[in-house]
Coordinates of C-alpha atoms and ligand atoms in Angstrom, one line a residue:
X1 CA -7.4 28.5 -11.7
X2 CA -11.4 27.5 -11.5
X3 CA -14.7 29.1 -11.3
X4 CA -16.0 25.6 -9.5
X5 CA -18.0 27.1 -6.7
X6 CA -17.7 24.2 -4.2
X7 CA -14.0 24.3 -4.7
X8 CA -13.8 28.2 -4.1
X9 CA -16.1 27.9 -1.1
X10 CA -13.9 25.1 0.3
X11 CA -10.6 27.1 -0.2
X12 CA -12.0 30.2 1.4
X13 CA -13.4 28.6 4.3
X14 CA -10.1 26.9 5.0
X15 CA -8.2 30.1 4.5
X16 CA -10.5 31.9 7.1
X17 CA -9.6 29.1 9.5
X18 CA -6.0 29.1 9.1
X19 CA -5.2 32.6 8.2
X20 CA -2.2 32.0 5.9
X21 CA 0.1 34.8 4.6
X22 CA -0.6 34.0 1.0
X23 CA -2.3 31.4 -1.3
X24 CA -0.7 29.3 -4.1
X25 CA -2.6 27.2 -6.3
X26 CA -0.6 24.1 -7.6
X27 CA -0.9 24.5 -11.5
X28 CA 1.2 21.2 -12.5
X29 CA 3.8 23.1 -14.2
X30 CA 7.5 22.4 -14.0
X31 CA 8.4 26.0 -13.5
X32 CA 6.2 26.3 -10.3
X33 CA 7.6 23.0 -8.9
X34 CA 11.0 24.1 -9.5
X35 CA 10.4 27.4 -7.6
X36 CA 8.9 25.3 -4.7
X37 CA 12.1 22.9 -4.8
X38 CA 14.4 25.9 -4.7
X39 CA 12.4 27.4 -1.6
X40 CA 12.3 24.0 0.1
X41 CA 16.0 24.1 -0.1
X42 CA 16.3 27.5 1.2
X43 CA 13.8 26.8 4.2
X44 CA 15.9 23.5 4.9
X45 CA 12.8 21.4 4.2
X46 CA 14.6 19.6 1.5
X47 CA 18.4 18.8 0.7
X48 CA 19.5 18.9 -2.9
X49 CA 21.5 15.7 -3.8
X50 CA 24.3 15.4 -5.8
X51 CA 22.8 16.4 -9.4
X52 CA 25.2 14.3 -11.4
X53 CA 24.5 11.0 -9.5
X54 CA 20.8 11.7 -8.4
X55 CA 19.5 14.2 -10.9
X56 CA 16.4 16.1 -9.5
X57 CA 16.7 14.2 -6.3
X58 CA 16.2 15.7 -2.6
X59 CA 16.3 14.4 0.9
X60 CA 13.9 15.4 3.6
X61 CA 13.8 14.4 7.2
X62 CA 10.9 14.2 9.3
X63 CA 10.6 14.8 13.2
X64 CA 11.8 11.7 15.0
X65 CA 8.5 11.6 16.6
X66 CA 6.7 11.5 13.3
X67 CA 8.1 8.5 11.2
X68 CA 5.2 6.1 10.4
X69 CA 1.4 6.0 10.1
X70 CA -0.4 6.6 13.3
X71 CA -3.0 4.0 13.5
X72 CA -4.2 4.7 17.1
X73 CA -4.8 8.0 16.0
X74 CA -6.4 7.4 12.7
X75 CA -10.5 8.0 12.9
X76 CA -13.4 7.2 10.6
X77 CA -15.9 9.7 11.6
X78 CA -19.2 8.5 10.2
X79 CA -22.6 9.8 11.8
X80 CA -23.3 6.4 13.4
X81 CA -20.5 4.7 15.4
X82 CA -21.7 1.2 14.2
X83 CA -21.0 2.3 10.6
X84 CA -17.2 2.6 11.3
X85 CA -17.2 -0.8 13.0
X86 CA -15.1 -2.8 15.4
X87 CA -11.8 -2.2 13.5
X88 CA -11.6 1.5 13.2
X89 CA -11.4 4.3 15.9
X90 CA -14.6 6.4 15.6
X91 CA -15.5 9.8 16.7
X92 CA -18.7 11.7 16.3
X93 CA -18.1 13.9 13.1
X94 CA -19.2 17.2 14.4
X95 CA -17.3 16.8 17.6
X96 CA -14.1 15.9 15.6
X97 CA -14.4 18.9 13.1
X98 CA -14.6 21.2 16.2
X99 CA -11.6 19.4 17.9
X100 CA -9.6 19.8 14.6
X101 CA -10.7 23.3 13.5
X102 CA -9.5 24.3 17.1
X103 CA -6.1 22.6 16.6
X104 CA -5.6 24.2 13.0
X105 CA -7.0 27.5 13.7
X106 CA -4.6 30.4 12.6
X107 CA -1.8 27.7 12.4
X108 CA -0.7 29.0 8.7
X109 CA 0.1 32.4 9.9
X110 CA 3.5 33.4 8.8
X111 CA 3.1 30.3 6.1
X112 CA 1.7 29.8 2.6
X113 CA -1.5 27.7 2.1
X114 CA -1.0 25.4 -1.1
X115 CA -4.0 24.3 -2.9
X116 CA -3.4 21.0 -4.7
X117 CA -5.9 19.8 -7.3
X118 CA -5.2 16.2 -8.0
X119 CA -6.4 13.2 -9.8
X120 CA -6.3 9.7 -8.5
X121 CA -6.0 7.7 -11.7
X122 CA -5.2 8.8 -15.4
X123 CA -7.1 12.2 -15.8
X124 CA -10.1 11.8 -17.2
X125 CA -10.4 7.8 -16.8
X126 CA -13.8 6.5 -16.1
X127 CA -12.3 5.1 -12.8
X128 CA -10.3 7.9 -11.7
X129 CA -11.4 10.5 -8.8
X130 CA -10.5 14.1 -8.2
X131 CA -9.4 15.6 -4.8
X132 CA -8.1 19.1 -3.5
X133 CA -5.6 18.9 -0.9
X134 CA -4.6 22.0 1.2
X135 CA -1.3 22.0 2.8
X136 CA 1.2 24.2 4.4
X137 CA 4.1 21.9 3.3
X138 CA 6.5 22.3 0.4
X139 CA 7.3 18.4 1.1
X140 CA 3.6 17.5 0.7
X141 CA 3.4 19.4 -2.6
X142 CA 6.5 18.0 -4.3
X143 CA 5.5 14.5 -3.0
X144 CA 1.9 14.9 -4.4
X145 CA 3.4 16.0 -7.5
X146 CA 5.2 12.7 -8.0
X147 CA 2.6 10.4 -6.2
X148 CA -0.5 11.8 -8.2
X149 CA -1.5 13.8 -11.3
X150 CA -1.7 17.5 -10.3
X151 CA -2.6 20.8 -11.7
X152 CA -4.9 22.7 -14.0
X153 CA -5.8 19.9 -15.9
X154 CA -7.3 18.1 -13.0
X155 CA -9.5 21.4 -12.3
X156 CA -10.4 21.6 -16.2
X157 CA -11.7 17.8 -16.0
X158 CA -13.5 18.5 -12.7
X159 CA -15.5 21.5 -14.3
X160 CA -18.3 22.5 -12.0
X161 CA -18.8 19.2 -10.4
X162 CA -19.1 18.8 -6.6
X163 CA -18.0 15.2 -6.8
X164 CA -14.4 15.7 -5.3
X165 CA -12.7 14.8 -2.1
X166 CA -11.8 17.7 0.4
X167 CA -8.4 17.0 1.9
X168 CA -6.9 19.6 4.6
X169 CA -3.5 19.2 6.2
X170 CA -2.1 21.2 8.6
X171 CA 1.5 20.6 10.1
X172 CA 0.9 22.6 13.3
X173 CA 3.7 21.9 15.6
X174 CA 4.2 18.1 14.7
X175 CA 2.8 17.6 18.4
X176 CA 2.0 13.7 18.6
X177 CA -0.5 14.5 21.2
X178 CA -2.7 16.5 19.0
X179 CA -2.0 14.3 15.8
X180 CA -5.1 13.3 14.1
X181 CA -5.7 11.4 10.9
X182 CA -9.4 11.7 10.3
X183 CA -11.8 10.5 7.6
X184 CA -15.3 11.8 7.2
X185 CA -16.5 9.4 4.5
X186 CA -20.1 10.7 4.5
X187 CA -18.7 14.2 3.4
X188 CA -16.0 13.0 1.2
X189 CA -13.5 14.8 3.5
X190 CA -10.1 14.0 5.1
X191 CA -8.3 16.3 7.9
X192 CA -4.7 15.6 9.0
X193 CA -3.0 17.6 11.7
X194 CA 0.2 17.5 13.5
X195 CA 2.2 15.0 11.2
X196 CA 4.5 15.4 8.1
X197 CA 5.3 11.7 7.5
X198 CA 4.0 10.7 3.9
X199 CA 1.4 8.0 4.9
X200 CA -0.3 10.7 7.2
X201 CA -0.2 13.7 4.9
X202 CA -0.2 12.3 1.2
X203 CA -4.0 12.5 1.4
X204 CA -4.3 10.9 -1.9
X205 CA -3.0 7.8 -0.8
X206 CA -4.3 5.8 2.2
X207 CA -6.8 8.3 3.3
X208 CA -8.5 8.9 0.0
X209 CA -7.5 5.9 -2.3
X210 CA -8.3 3.3 0.5
X211 CA -10.6 4.6 3.3
X212 CA -12.6 7.2 1.6
X213 CA -12.5 5.1 -1.9
X214 CA -13.4 1.9 -0.1
X215 CA -16.6 3.6 1.4
X216 CA -17.6 5.1 -2.3
X217 CA -16.8 1.6 -3.7
X218 CA -19.2 -0.1 -1.6
X219 CA -22.0 2.5 -2.2
X220 CA -21.1 2.5 -6.1
X221 CA -20.4 -1.1 -6.6
X222 CA -16.5 -1.0 -7.2
X223 CA -13.6 -2.1 -5.1
X224 CA -10.6 -0.2 -3.6
X225 CA -8.0 -2.5 -2.3
X226 CA -4.6 -2.5 -0.7
X227 CA -3.1 -4.5 -3.8
X228 CA -0.3 -4.4 -6.2
X229 CA -1.2 -5.1 -9.9
X230 CA 1.3 -6.9 -12.2
X231 CA 1.2 -8.1 -15.6
X232 CA 2.8 -11.5 -16.2
X233 CA 3.8 -11.9 -20.0
X234 CA 4.6 -15.5 -21.2
X235 CA 6.7 -16.5 -24.0
X236 CA 3.8 -16.0 -26.6
X237 CA 3.5 -12.3 -25.7
X238 CA 0.2 -13.0 -23.7
X239 CA -0.4 -10.8 -20.7
X240 CA -2.2 -11.9 -17.7
X241 CA -2.8 -9.7 -14.7
X242 CA -2.8 -10.3 -11.0
X243 CA -3.6 -8.1 -8.1
X244 CA -2.2 -8.9 -4.8
X245 CA -3.0 -7.7 -1.3
X246 CA -0.2 -8.1 1.5
X247 CA 0.0 -6.2 4.7
X248 CA 2.4 -3.3 4.7
X249 CA 6.0 -4.0 4.2
X250 CA 5.4 -7.6 3.0
X251 CA 7.1 -6.9 -0.3
X252 CA 4.3 -5.7 -2.4
X253 CA 6.6 -3.3 -4.2
X254 CA 9.2 -6.3 -4.7
X255 CA 6.5 -8.3 -6.2
X256 CA 5.0 -5.7 -8.5
X257 CA 8.5 -5.1 -9.9
X258 CA 10.0 -8.5 -9.8
X259 CA 12.8 -9.9 -12.4
X260 CA 12.1 -13.6 -13.3
X261 CA 15.0 -16.0 -12.8
X262 CA 17.4 -16.1 -15.8
X263 CA 16.0 -19.2 -17.4
X264 CA 12.6 -18.0 -17.4
X265 CA 13.9 -14.7 -18.9
X266 CA 15.6 -16.6 -21.6
X267 CA 12.2 -18.3 -22.6
X268 CA 10.7 -14.9 -22.8
X269 CA 8.9 -14.4 -19.4
X270 CA 8.4 -10.8 -18.2
X271 CA 6.7 -8.9 -15.4
X272 CA 5.1 -5.6 -16.1
X273 CA 4.3 -3.4 -13.0
X274 CA 0.8 -1.4 -13.0
X275 CA 1.0 -0.7 -9.5
X276 CA 2.7 -1.3 -6.1
X277 CA 0.2 -0.5 -3.4
X278 CA -3.3 0.3 -4.4
X279 CA -5.9 -1.1 -7.0
X280 CA -9.4 0.4 -7.8
X281 CA -11.5 -2.4 -9.6
X282 CA -14.7 -2.2 -11.5
X283 CA -16.8 -4.9 -13.5
X284 CA -16.1 -4.0 -17.2
X285 CA -18.6 -4.1 -20.1
X286 CA -17.3 -7.9 -20.7
X287 CA -18.4 -8.7 -17.1
X288 CA -14.8 -9.3 -16.0
X289 CA -12.9 -7.4 -13.2
X290 CA -10.8 -4.3 -14.4
X291 CA -8.2 -2.5 -12.2
X292 CA -6.3 0.6 -12.4
X293 CA -3.4 1.9 -10.2
X294 CA -4.9 5.3 -8.9
X295 CA -1.4 6.5 -8.1
X296 CA 1.4 8.0 -10.3
X297 CA 4.5 7.2 -8.3
X298 CA 5.8 4.5 -5.6
X299 CA 6.4 5.3 -1.9
X300 CA 8.4 2.5 -1.1
X301 CA 10.2 1.3 2.0
X302 CA 14.0 2.1 1.2
X303 CA 16.0 -0.2 3.6
X304 CA 16.3 -3.6 2.0
X305 CA 16.0 -2.1 -1.5
X306 CA 19.0 -3.1 -3.7
X307 CA 20.0 -4.1 -7.0
X308 CA 19.2 -7.7 -6.3
X309 CA 16.1 -7.5 -4.0
X310 CA 14.3 -4.9 -6.4
X311 CA 16.5 -3.6 -9.2
X312 CA 13.3 -2.0 -10.9
X313 CA 12.8 -0.1 -7.9
X314 CA 16.2 1.1 -7.2
X315 CA 16.4 2.4 -10.9
X316 CA 13.3 4.4 -10.4
X317 CA 14.8 6.4 -7.3
X318 CA 18.0 7.4 -9.6
X319 CA 16.1 10.7 -10.7
X320 CA 13.4 13.1 -9.6
X321 CA 12.9 11.2 -6.5
X322 CA 12.5 12.3 -3.0
X323 CA 14.0 10.4 -0.1
X324 CA 12.5 10.7 3.4
X325 CA 14.6 9.7 6.5
X326 CA 17.4 8.0 4.8
X327 CA 21.3 8.7 5.4
X328 CA 23.1 11.4 3.8
X329 CA 26.4 10.4 2.5
X330 CA 28.6 13.4 3.0
X331 CA 31.4 12.3 0.8
X332 CA 29.6 12.6 -2.4
X333 CA 26.0 14.0 -1.3
X334 CA 24.2 10.9 -2.1
X335 CA 21.8 8.7 0.1
X336 CA 22.3 5.5 1.7
X337 CA 20.3 3.1 3.6
X338 CA 21.0 -0.4 5.4
X339 CA 20.7 -3.1 2.6
X340 CA 21.6 -0.9 -0.2
X341 CA 25.1 -2.2 -0.6
X342 CA 27.7 -3.6 1.6
X343 CA 29.7 -0.1 1.8
X344 CA 28.2 2.0 4.5
X345 CA 29.6 5.3 4.0
X346 CA 32.4 6.5 6.1
X347 CA 31.1 10.1 6.5
X348 CA 27.5 10.2 6.7
X349 CA 24.5 11.8 8.8
X350 CA 21.8 9.3 10.0
X351 CA 18.0 9.8 9.4
X352 CA 17.9 12.4 12.2
X353 CA 20.7 14.6 10.8
X354 CA 23.6 13.4 13.3
X355 CA 27.0 12.3 12.5
X356 CA 26.7 8.2 12.1
X357 CA 29.4 5.9 12.9
X358 CA 28.8 2.6 10.7
X359 CA 30.5 0.6 13.3
X360 CA 28.0 1.4 16.0
X361 CA 25.2 -0.3 14.0
X362 CA 23.1 -2.8 16.1
X363 CA 20.7 -4.7 14.3
X364 CA 18.5 -5.3 17.5
X365 CA 18.2 -1.5 18.1
X366 CA 17.7 -0.2 14.5
X367 CA 15.9 3.0 15.3
X368 CA 18.7 4.4 17.4
X369 CA 21.6 2.8 15.7
X370 CA 20.6 2.5 12.0
X371 CA 21.8 5.0 9.4
X372 CA 18.4 5.1 7.9
X373 CA 15.0 4.9 9.7
X374 CA 13.5 1.3 9.5
X375 CA 10.7 2.9 7.5
X376 CA 12.4 5.6 5.6
X377 CA 11.0 5.9 2.1
X378 CA 11.6 6.9 -1.5
X379 CA 9.0 8.6 -3.6
X380 CA 9.6 7.8 -7.2
X381 CA 7.6 8.6 -10.3
X382 CA 6.0 5.6 -11.8
X383 CA 7.5 6.8 -15.3
X384 CA 10.9 5.9 -13.9
X385 CA 10.1 2.4 -13.6
X386 CA 12.0 0.3 -16.5
X387 CA 9.3 -2.4 -16.3
X388 CA 6.3 -0.1 -16.0
X389 CA 3.3 -1.5 -17.8
X390 CA 2.3 0.1 -21.1
X391 CA -1.1 -0.2 -19.7
X392 CA -0.3 2.1 -16.9
X393 CA -2.0 5.0 -18.3
X394 CA -5.0 3.1 -19.7
X395 CA -8.1 4.5 -18.1
X396 CA -9.9 1.4 -18.8
X397 CA -7.6 -0.5 -16.5
X398 CA -6.4 -4.2 -17.0
X399 CA -8.6 -7.3 -16.9
X400 CA -7.6 -9.3 -13.5
X401 CA -7.1 -13.2 -13.7
X402 CA -6.2 -13.8 -10.3
X403 CA -6.4 -12.3 -6.9
X404 CA -3.6 -13.2 -4.4
X405 CA -3.6 -12.8 -0.8
X406 CA -0.5 -13.1 1.4
X407 CA 1.3 -12.3 4.8
X408 CA 4.3 -13.0 6.8
X409 CA 3.4 -16.4 8.5
X410 CA 6.7 -18.2 9.7
X411 CA 4.8 -21.4 10.2
X412 CA 1.3 -22.4 9.1
X413 CA 0.4 -21.3 5.8
X414 CA 1.8 -23.1 2.7
X415 CA 3.7 -21.6 -0.1
X416 CA 0.6 -21.1 -2.2
X417 CA -2.9 -22.7 -2.4
X418 CA -6.1 -21.7 -4.5
X419 CA -9.4 -21.2 -2.6
X420 CA -12.2 -23.4 -3.4
X421 CA -14.2 -20.9 -5.0
X422 CA -15.0 -17.0 -4.6
X423 CA -16.8 -17.2 -1.3
X424 CA -14.0 -19.5 0.1
X425 CA -11.5 -17.0 -1.2
X426 CA -13.1 -14.2 0.5
X427 CA -13.0 -16.3 3.5
X428 CA -9.2 -16.8 3.1
X429 CA -8.8 -12.8 2.8
X430 CA -11.0 -12.3 5.8
X431 CA -8.7 -14.4 7.9
X432 CA -5.6 -13.1 6.8
X433 CA -2.9 -12.6 9.4
X434 CA 0.8 -11.3 9.3
X435 CA 3.5 -10.5 11.6
X436 CA 3.8 -6.6 12.1
X437 CA 6.6 -4.7 10.8
X438 CA 8.1 -1.1 11.0
X439 CA 5.5 0.5 8.4
X440 CA 3.0 1.5 11.3
X441 CA 4.0 2.8 14.8
X442 CA 3.6 -0.1 17.4
X443 CA 5.3 -3.5 18.4
X444 CA 7.2 -5.2 15.7
X445 CA 6.9 -9.0 15.2
X446 CA 3.4 -9.6 16.6
X447 CA 0.9 -11.6 14.7
X448 CA -2.3 -9.5 13.8
X449 CA -5.1 -10.5 11.5
X450 CA -5.3 -8.2 8.7
X451 CA -8.3 -8.9 6.6
X452 CA -7.4 -8.4 2.8
X453 CA -4.5 -6.3 4.2
X454 CA -7.2 -3.5 4.7
X455 CA -7.4 -3.5 8.6
X456 CA -6.0 0.1 8.9
X457 CA -7.4 1.0 5.6
X458 CA -11.1 0.1 5.6
X459 CA -13.2 3.2 5.8
X460 CA -16.3 1.4 7.0
X461 CA -17.7 -1.6 9.0
X462 CA -15.5 -4.6 8.0
X463 CA -18.3 -7.0 8.2
X464 CA -20.0 -4.9 5.7
X465 CA -17.0 -4.8 3.7
X466 CA -17.0 -8.8 3.4
X467 CA -20.4 -8.5 2.5
X468 CA -19.4 -6.3 -0.3
X469 CA -16.7 -8.6 -1.4
X470 CA -19.4 -11.6 -1.5
X471 CA -21.6 -9.1 -3.6
X472 CA -19.0 -8.4 -6.3
X473 CA -18.4 -12.4 -6.4
X474 CA -22.2 -12.8 -7.3
X475 CA -22.0 -10.0 -9.9
X476 CA -18.8 -11.5 -11.6
X477 CA -20.3 -14.9 -11.3
X478 CA -18.0 -17.4 -13.8
X479 CA -15.9 -14.3 -14.7
X480 CA -14.6 -13.8 -11.3
X481 CA -10.7 -14.0 -10.8
X482 CA -9.5 -16.9 -9.1
X483 CA -8.5 -16.4 -5.4
X484 CA -5.0 -17.5 -4.2
X485 CA -2.9 -17.2 -1.0
X486 CA 0.8 -17.2 -0.8
X487 CA 3.4 -17.2 1.9
X488 CA 6.9 -16.6 1.0
X489 CA 7.9 -16.3 4.8
X490 CA 8.1 -20.1 6.1
X491 CA 11.0 -20.5 8.3
X492 CA 13.2 -23.7 9.7
X493 CA 13.4 -24.3 13.2
X494 CA 16.2 -21.7 13.2
X495 CA 14.4 -19.0 11.9
X496 CA 16.0 -19.3 8.1
X497 CA 13.7 -18.7 5.2
X498 CA 12.9 -21.7 3.4
X499 CA 11.8 -20.2 0.1
X500 CA 14.3 -17.9 -1.7
X501 CA 11.6 -15.4 -2.3
X502 CA 12.2 -12.3 -4.7
X503 CA 12.5 -13.2 -8.6
X504 CA 12.0 -16.7 -7.8
X505 CA 8.4 -16.1 -6.7
X506 CA 7.8 -16.0 -10.4
X507 CA 7.8 -19.8 -10.1
X508 CA 4.7 -19.4 -7.9
X509 CA 3.2 -16.8 -10.1
X510 CA 3.4 -19.1 -13.1
X511 CA 1.7 -22.0 -11.2
X512 CA -1.1 -19.3 -10.6
X513 CA -1.8 -18.3 -14.1
X514 CA -1.6 -22.1 -15.1
X515 CA -4.4 -22.8 -12.6
X516 CA -6.4 -20.0 -14.1
X517 CA -6.2 -21.5 -17.5
X518 CA -6.9 -24.9 -16.4
X519 CA -3.3 -26.1 -17.6
X520 CA -2.2 -27.7 -14.3
X521 CA -3.9 -30.0 -11.7
X522 CA -3.9 -29.6 -8.0
X523 CA -4.3 -31.8 -4.9
X524 CA -7.4 -30.8 -2.9
X525 CA -7.0 -30.5 0.9
X526 CA -9.0 -29.2 3.8
X527 CA -7.8 -25.5 3.2
X528 CA -8.0 -25.4 -0.7
X529 CA -6.0 -26.6 -3.6
X530 CA -2.3 -27.2 -3.3
X531 CA 0.2 -27.6 -6.2
X532 CA 1.9 -31.1 -6.7
X533 CA 5.5 -30.4 -5.9
X534 CA 6.5 -31.3 -9.2
X535 CA 4.3 -28.5 -10.6
X536 CA 6.4 -25.9 -8.9
X537 CA 9.2 -25.4 -11.4
X538 CA 12.6 -26.0 -9.6
X539 CA 14.9 -25.3 -12.7
X540 CA 18.3 -23.8 -11.3
X541 CA 16.8 -23.8 -8.0
X542 CA 18.8 -25.0 -5.0
X543 CA 16.2 -26.5 -3.3
X544 CA 15.4 -30.5 -3.0
X545 CA 11.9 -31.7 -3.3
X546 CA 11.4 -32.6 0.4
X547 CA 12.0 -28.8 1.4
X548 CA 9.5 -27.7 -1.2
X549 CA 7.1 -30.6 0.3
X550 CA 7.7 -29.2 3.8
X551 CA 6.3 -25.8 2.8
X552 CA 3.3 -27.3 1.0
X553 CA 2.1 -29.1 4.0
X554 CA -1.3 -28.9 5.8
X555 CA -0.6 -29.4 9.6
X556 CA -3.8 -30.5 11.1
X557 CA -3.0 -29.3 14.5
X558 CA -1.8 -26.0 13.5
X559 CA -4.6 -25.5 11.3
X560 CA -7.2 -26.4 14.0
X561 CA -5.6 -23.6 16.2
X562 CA -5.8 -21.3 13.3
X563 CA -9.5 -22.0 12.9
X564 CA -9.9 -21.4 16.6
X565 CA -8.3 -18.0 16.3
X566 CA -10.5 -17.2 13.5
X567 CA -13.4 -17.9 15.4
X568 CA -12.4 -15.4 18.1
X569 CA -11.5 -13.1 15.3
X570 CA -14.9 -13.2 13.5
X571 CA -16.6 -12.5 16.9
X572 CA -15.6 -9.0 16.5
X573 CA -18.0 -8.5 13.6
X574 CA -21.2 -9.6 15.3
X575 CA -24.4 -9.9 13.5
X576 CA -22.5 -8.1 10.5
X577 CA -20.4 -11.0 9.8
X578 CA -22.0 -12.5 6.7
X579 CA -23.4 -16.0 7.2
X580 CA -21.6 -17.4 4.5
X581 CA -18.3 -16.9 6.0
X582 CA -19.4 -18.2 9.4
X583 CA -20.4 -21.4 7.2
X584 CA -16.9 -21.3 5.4
X585 CA -15.2 -21.5 8.9
X586 CA -17.6 -24.4 9.9
X587 CA -16.5 -26.0 6.9
X588 CA -13.0 -25.7 7.2
X589 CA -13.4 -27.1 10.9
X590 CA -15.3 -30.0 9.5
X591 CA -12.8 -30.9 7.1
X592 CA -9.9 -30.5 9.3
X593 CA -11.5 -33.0 11.6
X594 CA -11.8 -35.6 9.0
X595 CA -7.9 -35.6 8.6
X596 CA -5.9 -38.4 10.3
Ligands
LIG601 C1 2.6 1.7 2.8 C2 1.7 1.1 4.0 O1 3.1 2.8 3.1 O2 1.0 0.2 3.7 O3 2.1 1.6 1.8 O4 2.2 1.5 5.0
LIG602 MN1 0.6 0.1 1.5

């Protein structure tokens, strides 16, 4: 399939290490993928679902000990420890290579070695990058064939270049004690062993498109971000693009595929999806920031996805999709998850493959009693998405008008505010925090600082990452996107959400775009520019102005506590914290002190 000597050397070195029975190169053809689907069904890796109701769809179950990303076993292996920074686990690369090779040695015996050439981004796009993933899992091959562009065309585009990322995955025994997800940014290499859960083994996604790419982006002058990309079309047919960073499982997929409220739809407003998880952004010839989605599919959280919360995502899962760790409805061989509808199947197997009794469901013990694992997923081809942007395949990317940060904060952050300028926006992003969810292993519901939603994904020192953001702002000058912060998750004293969210978030996006275009005024506050309540459109919304005002407030005491916590958070970065950000924090404190 290729004469590229660096590729051939890598494949033969890995082959010698793991000793497979055979080697199969993925050429990207439907016939080869079909053969693998059939083989996956035969080995029990995949369950074929109802061909009439879910054509081309399969279910896969991972081991119960392997259902989420494992941040405590994820390493950035740079030669110098300080280059990985305080937010990453670090290990000396030589030591880690040896440990991983020992774990993986001969582990493909009796198995097939699959070689997947893949492109992140439209093949041949100036923003795209190429990788090769070696794996022993058919599930990985079939998922990579949805999430990325794979096959011969990728190798043809690569030619004899050495500029590609080496990805090596070995399932081994799925032993959590020997599970490692390791990035070697200085070698363009990734090694993942003893897992088969998507986020740990679809190496194009978090490992390459964020951890390795963020490192490459810093060196090459571009940005790899944990951001959705959407296009907002107004009634005049003009489309403005927004990139938004939210920590895992805060609704990025929902926002990216939002359906506007009916009265806005009637006026001609639409949302177009470019991406739901990752954005690669470069400064274009006209000096503006342009973004592509490097992925080719959606790896979305299934529970809670339904026709109301995300009609477009649900539609995307109706054909050629792979479901992971959802429930199997035995009556019609389809899938089910909590929140799909109000009709739990009467005869079903839960995500572990055990008979499931819907009457035993206990909200407080979801992992044990739920039909679907809380972090169960669908892998769906982007082309299935009814609102996929016509720009999705555009290699040049889309021009970004606004960057939006956000997180789950039950109190504190208002519904929306605009940063004072780019530097202040970088400060807001660097201090982002959210309540944790089930997407990563660990405690749920704890507030953690997650700068730019990149905490688990930044492939180098986070202080240098902030510096890179500031540098990009300097290069962009007055063409820089405007930066905002949103919070859909404010609650009342009983824990009920105050903002309806979902499609109604469009009301906030419209304010954001109006701000970018200088069409609406704002109120200057200690934290940035807030909307006047009358400027957030409440047409057809069952919300009185007092409630809206209550989520557009700046509470002095709460923000002073926040500023104190940011001070602690910043201490971690030591002298790599850019002075401009320390100045921003001092500025915030000074402005808060002036409030009555
Ligand atoms: C994801 C994540 O799967 O951020 O996208 O965890
Ligand atoms: Mn994500």
